One Martini backbone bead per residue (centre of mass of N, CA, C, O) as a GRO file, in nm:
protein
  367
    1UNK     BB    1  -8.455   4.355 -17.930
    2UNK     BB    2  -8.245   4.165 -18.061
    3UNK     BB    3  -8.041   4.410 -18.163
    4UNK     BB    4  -7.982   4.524 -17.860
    5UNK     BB    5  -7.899   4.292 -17.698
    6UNK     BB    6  -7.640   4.255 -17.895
    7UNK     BB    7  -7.519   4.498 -17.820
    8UNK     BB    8  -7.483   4.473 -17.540
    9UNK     BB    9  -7.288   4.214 -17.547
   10UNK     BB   10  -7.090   4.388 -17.726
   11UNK     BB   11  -7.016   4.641 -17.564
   12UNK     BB   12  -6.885   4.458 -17.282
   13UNK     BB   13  -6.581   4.397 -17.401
   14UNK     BB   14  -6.478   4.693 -17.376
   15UNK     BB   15  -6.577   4.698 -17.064
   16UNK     BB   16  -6.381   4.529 -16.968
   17UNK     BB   17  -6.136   4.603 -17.063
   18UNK     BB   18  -6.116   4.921 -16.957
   19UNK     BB   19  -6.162   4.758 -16.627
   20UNK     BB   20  -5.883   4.600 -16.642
   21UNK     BB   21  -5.700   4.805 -16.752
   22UNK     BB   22  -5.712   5.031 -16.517
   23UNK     BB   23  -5.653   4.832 -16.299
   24UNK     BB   24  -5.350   4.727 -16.401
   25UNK     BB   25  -5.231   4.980 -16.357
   26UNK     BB   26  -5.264   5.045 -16.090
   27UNK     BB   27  -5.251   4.798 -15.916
   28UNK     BB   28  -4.941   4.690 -16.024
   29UNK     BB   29  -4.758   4.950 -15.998
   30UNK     BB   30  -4.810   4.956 -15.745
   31UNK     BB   31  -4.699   4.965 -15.425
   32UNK     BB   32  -4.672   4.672 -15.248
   33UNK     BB   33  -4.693   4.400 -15.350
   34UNK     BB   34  -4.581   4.089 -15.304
   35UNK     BB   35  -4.248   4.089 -15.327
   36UNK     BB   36  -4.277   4.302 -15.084
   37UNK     BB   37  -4.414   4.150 -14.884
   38UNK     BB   38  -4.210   3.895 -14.872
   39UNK     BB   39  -3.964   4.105 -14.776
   40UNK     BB   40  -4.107   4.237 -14.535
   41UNK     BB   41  -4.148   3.966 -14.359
   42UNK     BB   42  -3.804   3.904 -14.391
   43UNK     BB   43  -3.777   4.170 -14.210
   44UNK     BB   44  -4.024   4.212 -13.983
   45UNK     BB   45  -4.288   4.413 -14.178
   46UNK     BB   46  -4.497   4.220 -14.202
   47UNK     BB   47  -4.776   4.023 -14.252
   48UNK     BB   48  -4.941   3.745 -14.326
   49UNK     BB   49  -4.923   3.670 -14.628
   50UNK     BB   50  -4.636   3.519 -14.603
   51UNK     BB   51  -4.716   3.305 -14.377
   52UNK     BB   52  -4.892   3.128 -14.633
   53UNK     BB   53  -4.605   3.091 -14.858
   54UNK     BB   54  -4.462   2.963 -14.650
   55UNK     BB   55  -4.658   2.780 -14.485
   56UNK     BB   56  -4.838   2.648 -14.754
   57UNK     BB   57  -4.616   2.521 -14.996
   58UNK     BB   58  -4.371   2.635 -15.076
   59UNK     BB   59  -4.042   2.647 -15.203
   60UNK     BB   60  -3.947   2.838 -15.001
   61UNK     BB   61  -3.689   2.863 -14.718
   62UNK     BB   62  -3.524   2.970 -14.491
   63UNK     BB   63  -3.267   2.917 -14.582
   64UNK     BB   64  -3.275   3.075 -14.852
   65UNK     BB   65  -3.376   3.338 -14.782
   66UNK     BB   66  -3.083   3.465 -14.627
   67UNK     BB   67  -2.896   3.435 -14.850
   68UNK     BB   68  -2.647   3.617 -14.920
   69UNK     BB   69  -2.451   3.869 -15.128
   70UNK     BB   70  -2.453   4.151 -15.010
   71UNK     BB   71  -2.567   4.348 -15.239
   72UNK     BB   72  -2.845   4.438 -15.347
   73UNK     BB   73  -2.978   4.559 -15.655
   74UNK     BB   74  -3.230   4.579 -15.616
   75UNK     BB   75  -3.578   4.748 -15.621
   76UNK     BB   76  -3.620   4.632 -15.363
   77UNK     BB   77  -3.770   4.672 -15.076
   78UNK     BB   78  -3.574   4.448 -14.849
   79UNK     BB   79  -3.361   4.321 -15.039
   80UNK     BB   80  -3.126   4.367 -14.843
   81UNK     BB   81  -2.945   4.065 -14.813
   82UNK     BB   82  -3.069   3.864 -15.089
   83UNK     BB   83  -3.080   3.667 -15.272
   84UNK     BB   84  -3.108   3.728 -15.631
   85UNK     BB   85  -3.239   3.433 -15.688
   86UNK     BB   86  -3.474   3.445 -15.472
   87UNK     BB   87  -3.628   3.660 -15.628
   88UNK     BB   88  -3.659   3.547 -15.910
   89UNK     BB   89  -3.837   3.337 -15.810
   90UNK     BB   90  -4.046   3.491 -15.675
   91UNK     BB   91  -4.117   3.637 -15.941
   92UNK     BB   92  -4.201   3.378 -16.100
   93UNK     BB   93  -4.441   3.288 -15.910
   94UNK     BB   94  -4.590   3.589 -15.981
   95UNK     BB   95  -4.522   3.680 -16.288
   96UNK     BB   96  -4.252   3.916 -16.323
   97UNK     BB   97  -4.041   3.796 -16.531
   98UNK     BB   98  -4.255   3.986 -16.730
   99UNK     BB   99  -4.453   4.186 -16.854
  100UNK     BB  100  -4.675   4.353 -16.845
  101UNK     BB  101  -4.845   4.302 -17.125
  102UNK     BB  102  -4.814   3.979 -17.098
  103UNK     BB  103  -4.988   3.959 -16.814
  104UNK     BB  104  -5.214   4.089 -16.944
  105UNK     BB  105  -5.286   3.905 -17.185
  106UNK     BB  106  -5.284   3.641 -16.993
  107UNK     BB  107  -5.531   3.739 -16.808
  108UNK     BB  108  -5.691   3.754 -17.014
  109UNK     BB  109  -5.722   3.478 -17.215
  110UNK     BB  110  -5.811   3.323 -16.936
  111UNK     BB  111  -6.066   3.464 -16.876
  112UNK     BB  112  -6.220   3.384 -17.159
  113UNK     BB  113  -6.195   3.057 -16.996
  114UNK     BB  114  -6.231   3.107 -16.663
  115UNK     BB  115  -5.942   3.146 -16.584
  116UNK     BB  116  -5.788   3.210 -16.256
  117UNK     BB  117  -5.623   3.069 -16.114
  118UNK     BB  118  -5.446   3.120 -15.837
  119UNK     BB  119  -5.342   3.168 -15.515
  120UNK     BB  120  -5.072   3.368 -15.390
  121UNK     BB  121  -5.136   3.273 -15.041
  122UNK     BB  122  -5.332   3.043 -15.147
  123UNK     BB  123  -5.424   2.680 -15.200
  124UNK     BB  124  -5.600   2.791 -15.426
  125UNK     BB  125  -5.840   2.834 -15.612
  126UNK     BB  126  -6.011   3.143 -15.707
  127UNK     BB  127  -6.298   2.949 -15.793
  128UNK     BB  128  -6.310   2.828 -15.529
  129UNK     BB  129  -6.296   3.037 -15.305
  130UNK     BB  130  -6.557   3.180 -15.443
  131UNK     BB  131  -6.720   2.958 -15.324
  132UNK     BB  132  -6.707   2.985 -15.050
  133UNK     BB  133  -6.754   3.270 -15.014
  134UNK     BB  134  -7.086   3.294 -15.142
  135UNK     BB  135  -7.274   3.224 -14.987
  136UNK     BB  136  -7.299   3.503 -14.777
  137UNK     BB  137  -7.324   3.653 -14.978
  138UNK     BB  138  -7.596   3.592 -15.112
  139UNK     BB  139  -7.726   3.612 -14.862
  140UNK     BB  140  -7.733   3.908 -14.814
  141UNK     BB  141  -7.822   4.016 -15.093
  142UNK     BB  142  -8.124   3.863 -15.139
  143UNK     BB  143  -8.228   3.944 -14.852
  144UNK     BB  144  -8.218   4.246 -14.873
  145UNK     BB  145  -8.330   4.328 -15.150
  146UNK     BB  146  -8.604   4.182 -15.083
  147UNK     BB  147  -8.686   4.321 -14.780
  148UNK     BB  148  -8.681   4.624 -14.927
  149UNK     BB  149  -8.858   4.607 -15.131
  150UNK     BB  150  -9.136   4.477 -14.962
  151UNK     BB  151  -9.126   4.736 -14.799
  152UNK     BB  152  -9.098   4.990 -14.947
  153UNK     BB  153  -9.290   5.030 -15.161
  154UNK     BB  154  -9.514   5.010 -15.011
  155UNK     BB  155  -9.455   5.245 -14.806
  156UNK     BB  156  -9.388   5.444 -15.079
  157UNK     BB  157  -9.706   5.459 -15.162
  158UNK     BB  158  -9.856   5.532 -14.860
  159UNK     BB  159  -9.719   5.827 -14.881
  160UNK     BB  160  -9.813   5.930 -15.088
  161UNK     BB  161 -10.112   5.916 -15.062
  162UNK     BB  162 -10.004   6.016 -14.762
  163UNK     BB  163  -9.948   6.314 -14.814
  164UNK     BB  164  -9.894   6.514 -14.517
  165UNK     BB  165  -9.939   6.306 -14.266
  166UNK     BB  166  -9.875   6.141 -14.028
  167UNK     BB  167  -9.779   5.889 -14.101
  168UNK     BB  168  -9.565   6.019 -14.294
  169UNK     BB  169  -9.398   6.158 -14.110
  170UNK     BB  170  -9.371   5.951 -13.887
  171UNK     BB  171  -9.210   5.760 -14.147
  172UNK     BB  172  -8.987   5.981 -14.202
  173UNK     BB  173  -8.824   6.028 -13.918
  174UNK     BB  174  -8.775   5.676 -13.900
  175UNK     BB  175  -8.615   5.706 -14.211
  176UNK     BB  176  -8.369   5.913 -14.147
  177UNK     BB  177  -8.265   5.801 -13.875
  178UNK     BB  178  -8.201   5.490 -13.999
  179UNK     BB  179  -8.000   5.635 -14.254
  180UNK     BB  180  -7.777   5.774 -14.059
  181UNK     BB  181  -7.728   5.497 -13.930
  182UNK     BB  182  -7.457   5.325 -13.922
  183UNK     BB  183  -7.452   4.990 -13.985
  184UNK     BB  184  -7.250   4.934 -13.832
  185UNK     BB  185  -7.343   5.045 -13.551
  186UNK     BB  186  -7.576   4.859 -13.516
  187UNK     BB  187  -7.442   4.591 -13.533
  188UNK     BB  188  -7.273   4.649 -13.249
  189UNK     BB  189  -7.554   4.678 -13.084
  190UNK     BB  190  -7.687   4.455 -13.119
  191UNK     BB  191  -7.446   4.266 -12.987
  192UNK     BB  192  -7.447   4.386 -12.712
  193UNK     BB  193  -7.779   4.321 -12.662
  194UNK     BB  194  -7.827   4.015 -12.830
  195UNK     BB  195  -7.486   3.860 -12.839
  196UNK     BB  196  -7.368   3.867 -12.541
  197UNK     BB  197  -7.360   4.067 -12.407
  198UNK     BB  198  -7.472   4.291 -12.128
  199UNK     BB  199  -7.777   4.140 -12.197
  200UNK     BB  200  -7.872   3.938 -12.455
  201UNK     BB  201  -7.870   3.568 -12.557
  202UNK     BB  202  -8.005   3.496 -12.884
  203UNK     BB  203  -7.806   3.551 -13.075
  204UNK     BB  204  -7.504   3.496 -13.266
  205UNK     BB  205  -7.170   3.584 -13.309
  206UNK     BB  206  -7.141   3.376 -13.571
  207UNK     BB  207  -7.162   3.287 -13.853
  208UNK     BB  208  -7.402   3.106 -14.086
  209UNK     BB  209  -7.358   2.857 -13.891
  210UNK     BB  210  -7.339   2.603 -13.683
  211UNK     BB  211  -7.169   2.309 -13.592
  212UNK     BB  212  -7.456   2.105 -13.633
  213UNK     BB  213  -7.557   2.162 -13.898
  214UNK     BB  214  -7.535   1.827 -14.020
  215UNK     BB  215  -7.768   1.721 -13.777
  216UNK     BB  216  -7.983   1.862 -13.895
  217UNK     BB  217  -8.262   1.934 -13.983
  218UNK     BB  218  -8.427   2.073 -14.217
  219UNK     BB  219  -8.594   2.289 -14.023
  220UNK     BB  220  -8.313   2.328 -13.825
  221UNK     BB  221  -8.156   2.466 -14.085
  222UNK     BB  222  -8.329   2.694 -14.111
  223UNK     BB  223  -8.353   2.808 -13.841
  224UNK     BB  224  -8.031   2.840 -13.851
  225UNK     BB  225  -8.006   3.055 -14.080
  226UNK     BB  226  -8.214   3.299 -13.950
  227UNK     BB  227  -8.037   3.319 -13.712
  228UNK     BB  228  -7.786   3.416 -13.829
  229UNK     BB  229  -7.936   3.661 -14.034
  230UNK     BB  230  -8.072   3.863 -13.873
  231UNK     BB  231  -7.870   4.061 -13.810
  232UNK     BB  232  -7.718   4.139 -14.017
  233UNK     BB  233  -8.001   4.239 -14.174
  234UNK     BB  234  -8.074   4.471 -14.005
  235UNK     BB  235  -7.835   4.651 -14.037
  236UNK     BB  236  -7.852   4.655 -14.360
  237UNK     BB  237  -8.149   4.744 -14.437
  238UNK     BB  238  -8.174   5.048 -14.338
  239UNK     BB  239  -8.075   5.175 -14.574
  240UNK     BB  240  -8.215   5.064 -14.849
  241UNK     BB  241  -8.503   5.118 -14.707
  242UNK     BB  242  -8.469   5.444 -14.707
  243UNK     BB  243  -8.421   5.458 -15.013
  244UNK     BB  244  -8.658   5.352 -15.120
  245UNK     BB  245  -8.901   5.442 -14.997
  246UNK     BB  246  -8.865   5.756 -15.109
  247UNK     BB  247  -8.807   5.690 -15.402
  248UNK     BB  248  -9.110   5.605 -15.423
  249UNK     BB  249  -9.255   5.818 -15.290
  250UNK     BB  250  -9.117   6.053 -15.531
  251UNK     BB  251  -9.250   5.929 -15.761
  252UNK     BB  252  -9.530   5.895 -15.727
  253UNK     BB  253  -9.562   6.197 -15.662
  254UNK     BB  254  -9.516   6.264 -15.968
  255UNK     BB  255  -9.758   6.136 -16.108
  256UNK     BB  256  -9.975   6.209 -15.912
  257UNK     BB  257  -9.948   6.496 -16.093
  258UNK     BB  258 -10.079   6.435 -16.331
  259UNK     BB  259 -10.271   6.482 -16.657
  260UNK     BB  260 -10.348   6.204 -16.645
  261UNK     BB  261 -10.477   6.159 -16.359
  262UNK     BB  262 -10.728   6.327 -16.400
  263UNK     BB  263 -10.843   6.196 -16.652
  264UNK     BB  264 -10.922   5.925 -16.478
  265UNK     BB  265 -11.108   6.062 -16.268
  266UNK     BB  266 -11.301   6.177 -16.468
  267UNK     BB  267 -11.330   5.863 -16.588
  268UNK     BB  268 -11.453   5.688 -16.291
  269UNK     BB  269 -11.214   5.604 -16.150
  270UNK     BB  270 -11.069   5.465 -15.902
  271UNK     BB  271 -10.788   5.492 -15.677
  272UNK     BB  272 -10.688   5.202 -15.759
  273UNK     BB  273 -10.705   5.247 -16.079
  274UNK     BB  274 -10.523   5.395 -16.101
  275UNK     BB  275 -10.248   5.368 -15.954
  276UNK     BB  276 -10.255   5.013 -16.064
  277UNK     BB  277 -10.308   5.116 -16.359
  278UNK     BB  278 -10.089   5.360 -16.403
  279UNK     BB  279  -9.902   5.467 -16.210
  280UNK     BB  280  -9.719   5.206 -16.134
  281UNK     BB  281  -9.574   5.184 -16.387
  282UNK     BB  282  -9.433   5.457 -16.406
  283UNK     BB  283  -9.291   5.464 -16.144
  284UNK     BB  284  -9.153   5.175 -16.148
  285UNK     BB  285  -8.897   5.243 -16.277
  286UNK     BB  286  -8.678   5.431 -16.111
  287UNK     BB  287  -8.641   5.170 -15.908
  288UNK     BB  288  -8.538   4.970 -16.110
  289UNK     BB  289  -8.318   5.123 -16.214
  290UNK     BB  290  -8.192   5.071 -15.884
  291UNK     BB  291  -8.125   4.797 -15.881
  292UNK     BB  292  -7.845   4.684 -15.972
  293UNK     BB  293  -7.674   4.840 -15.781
  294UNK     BB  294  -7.803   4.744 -15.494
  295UNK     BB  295  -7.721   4.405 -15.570
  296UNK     BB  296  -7.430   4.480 -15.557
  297UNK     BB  297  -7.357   4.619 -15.334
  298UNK     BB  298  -7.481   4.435 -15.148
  299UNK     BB  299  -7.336   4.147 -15.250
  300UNK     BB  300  -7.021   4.304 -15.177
  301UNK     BB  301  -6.975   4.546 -15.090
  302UNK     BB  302  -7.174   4.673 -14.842
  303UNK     BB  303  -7.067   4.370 -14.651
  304UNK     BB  304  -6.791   4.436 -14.506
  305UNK     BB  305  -6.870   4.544 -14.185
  306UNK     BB  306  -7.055   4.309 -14.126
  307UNK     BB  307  -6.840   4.054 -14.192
  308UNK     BB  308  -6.664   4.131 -13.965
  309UNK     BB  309  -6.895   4.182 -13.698
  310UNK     BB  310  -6.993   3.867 -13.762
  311UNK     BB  311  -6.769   3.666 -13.926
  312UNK     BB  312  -6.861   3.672 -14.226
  313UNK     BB  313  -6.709   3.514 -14.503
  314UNK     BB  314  -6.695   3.680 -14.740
  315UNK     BB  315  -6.653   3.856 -15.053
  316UNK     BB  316  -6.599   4.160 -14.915
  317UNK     BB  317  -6.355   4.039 -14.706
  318UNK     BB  318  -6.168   3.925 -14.932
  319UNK     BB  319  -6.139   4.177 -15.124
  320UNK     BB  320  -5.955   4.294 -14.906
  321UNK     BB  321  -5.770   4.127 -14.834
  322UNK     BB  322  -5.668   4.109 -15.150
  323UNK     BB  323  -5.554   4.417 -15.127
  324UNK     BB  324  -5.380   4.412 -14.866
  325UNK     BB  325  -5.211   4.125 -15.022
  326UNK     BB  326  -5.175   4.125 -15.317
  327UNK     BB  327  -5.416   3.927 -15.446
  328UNK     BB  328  -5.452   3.957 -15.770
  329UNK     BB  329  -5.620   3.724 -15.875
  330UNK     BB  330  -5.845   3.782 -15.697
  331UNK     BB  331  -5.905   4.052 -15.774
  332UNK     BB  332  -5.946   4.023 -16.091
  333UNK     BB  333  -6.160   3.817 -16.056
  334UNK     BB  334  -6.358   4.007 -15.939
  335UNK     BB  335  -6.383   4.205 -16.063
  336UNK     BB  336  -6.488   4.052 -16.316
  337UNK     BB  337  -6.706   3.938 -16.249
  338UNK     BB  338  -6.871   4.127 -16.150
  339UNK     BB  339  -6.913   4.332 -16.386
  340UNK     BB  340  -7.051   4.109 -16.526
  341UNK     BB  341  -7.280   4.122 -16.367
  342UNK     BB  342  -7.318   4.439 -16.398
  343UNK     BB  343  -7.425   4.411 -16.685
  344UNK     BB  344  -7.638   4.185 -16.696
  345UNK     BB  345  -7.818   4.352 -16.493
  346UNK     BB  346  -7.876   4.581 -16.670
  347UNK     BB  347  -8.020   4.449 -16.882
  348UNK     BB  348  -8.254   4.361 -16.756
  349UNK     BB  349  -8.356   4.598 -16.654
  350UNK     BB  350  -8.449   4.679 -16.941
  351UNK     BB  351  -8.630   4.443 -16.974
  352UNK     BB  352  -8.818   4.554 -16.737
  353UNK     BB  353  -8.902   4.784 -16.835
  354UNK     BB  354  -9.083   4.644 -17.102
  355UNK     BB  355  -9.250   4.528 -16.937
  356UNK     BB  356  -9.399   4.719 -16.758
  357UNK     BB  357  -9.326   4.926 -17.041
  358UNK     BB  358  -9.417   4.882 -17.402
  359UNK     BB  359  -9.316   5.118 -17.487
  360UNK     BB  360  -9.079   5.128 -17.467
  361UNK     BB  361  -8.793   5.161 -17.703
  362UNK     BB  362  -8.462   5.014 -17.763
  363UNK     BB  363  -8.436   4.947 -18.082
  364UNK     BB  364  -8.405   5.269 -18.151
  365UNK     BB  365  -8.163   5.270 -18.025
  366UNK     BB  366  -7.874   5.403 -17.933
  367UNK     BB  367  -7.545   5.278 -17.794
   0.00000   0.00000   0.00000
């Protein structure tokens, strides 16, 4: 097993590699840069971004912002009638004054040591921003995954158990129609009915701790966290609780039809020693394989229009702001962690399969 983990280990290299080379081809070539971004806000049709670049201690100043030389040779849309000083210097600020390849290799450099450098238009640095907005993704990834599994498999090994029975049906009936609907649709009704919409006003409208939370006892602080994470934790859930539940009982019933399992009835084992003795090592293996993608998913992709509507400012809507206002360092930054925790929780995910089933020998296996 150590010659395995030490492939998969060394394997990661090339994939991060892969992943960040085709990141930055698309992603830094893409029309809309930064500093088209800066050229469309001094010209009247920017967003937000430059708002943060010019307030917030910016080098750059509205008088020289504007400084004229006639027409300007850039390359960049917007930039005529602007110094192209300013605009090299824009270049520079955002590190465009180099080769793409330069670019990329100081990029490689630095994340190899960790150093994520600073955000393009928050004066903060880019590993404080994402410890920032980390409690809420945790929040929701981990209170998800872990309430879906707890309710899933139990419910999808009893369905299994009782296929074909009305408990079955209509257990199927209203796990079909929670995961048709779509989660930010349930967030909204919640928000509606729950939280002082038409209805009733039981739980809050937003963040994820109250304004006097740092004044609250011990059991306090906690009852005012799960208070604030019903609702969005229920929208989320529904669809994963589906997912899970139906996979494990089609995993399930396809062991229970094996031809090891009448063999074992056969040996006078009872119908709980067949099941949790023999079936269920064998079914949940499936189960674990969908575990890393569920948890990441859950943890930053899957959380971006709950964290919208619940005003959750986690890093799901960080990386959407931060490609939207081309806030690379932000972007290549998170997308490099992710990949690595995702790449790390696959390799655990192996390993979680051989405690399980010791048969499995992945030391054999070509990576």
């Amino acid at each position: 097993m150590g010659a395995y983990i030490l492939r998969r280990l060394l394997l990661m290299i090339p994939t991060i590699l892969g992943i960040m080379l085709i990141t930055f081809a698309i992603v830094q070539f893409a029309p809309g840069g930064p500093v088209e971004q800066v050229l469309a806000q001094l010209s009247g049709q920017g967003g937000s971004a430059t708002d943060r670049i010019t307030g917030g201690g910016s080098d750059f100043t509205q008088d020289n912002q504007f400084e004229s030389s006639g027409d300007s040779s850039s390359s960049y849309r917007g930039a005529a009638g602007l110094d192209p000083e300013f605009i090299k210097r824009l270049e520079q600020q955002f590190g465009f004054d180099k080769p793409a390849y330069e670019r990329f290799l100081i990029m490689l450099w630095d994340y190899a040591r960790f150093d994520f450098g600073e955000s393009y238009f928050r004066k903060i640095s880019v590993i404080d921003l994402i410890k920032e907005k980390m409690p809420v993704s945790i929040s929701l990834g981990l209170w998800i995954t872990l309430i879906s599994y707890v309710i899933s498999i139990p419910l999808g090994i009893r369905k299994a158990v009782h296929d074909g029975s009305r408990f079955d049906v209509w257990t199927s009936g209203i796990i079909i129609v929670a995961y048709a609907i779509p989660g930010f649709l349930v967030g909204v009704m919640l928000l509606v009915f729950f939280a002082g919409g038409s209805y009733f006003d039981w739980f809050p409208l937003r963040g994820l701790t109250s304004e006097n939370f740092d004044q609250l006892s011990l059991l306090g602080k906690v009852a005012d966290y799960f208070w604030h994470l019903t609702l969005p934790l229920i929208a989320l859930v529904l669809a994963a609780f589906a997912t899970t539940t139906l996979l494990t009982k089609n995993s399930f019933l396809d062991e229970i039809r094996k031809q090891y399992v009448q063999t074992a009835r056969a040996k006078g084992l009872t119908e709980r020693q067949v099941l949790y003795g023999h079936v269920f090592r064998n079914a949940m293996l499936i189960v674990i394989a969908g575990f890393p993608g569920a948890f990441i998913s859950a943890f930053f992709t899957g959380s971006l229009l709950i964290e919208t509507i619940f005003s959750l400012d986690g890093l799901g809507f960080l990386g959407y702001r931060s490609i939207i206002d081309r806030d690379y360092p932000v972007v290549f930054a998170t997308l490099f962690i992710f990949s690595l925790i995702g790449l790390f929780v696959s390799l655990l995910s192996d390993l979680l399969y051989t405690w399980i089933d010791p048969r499995i020998d992945f030391e054999s296996r070509q990576v």
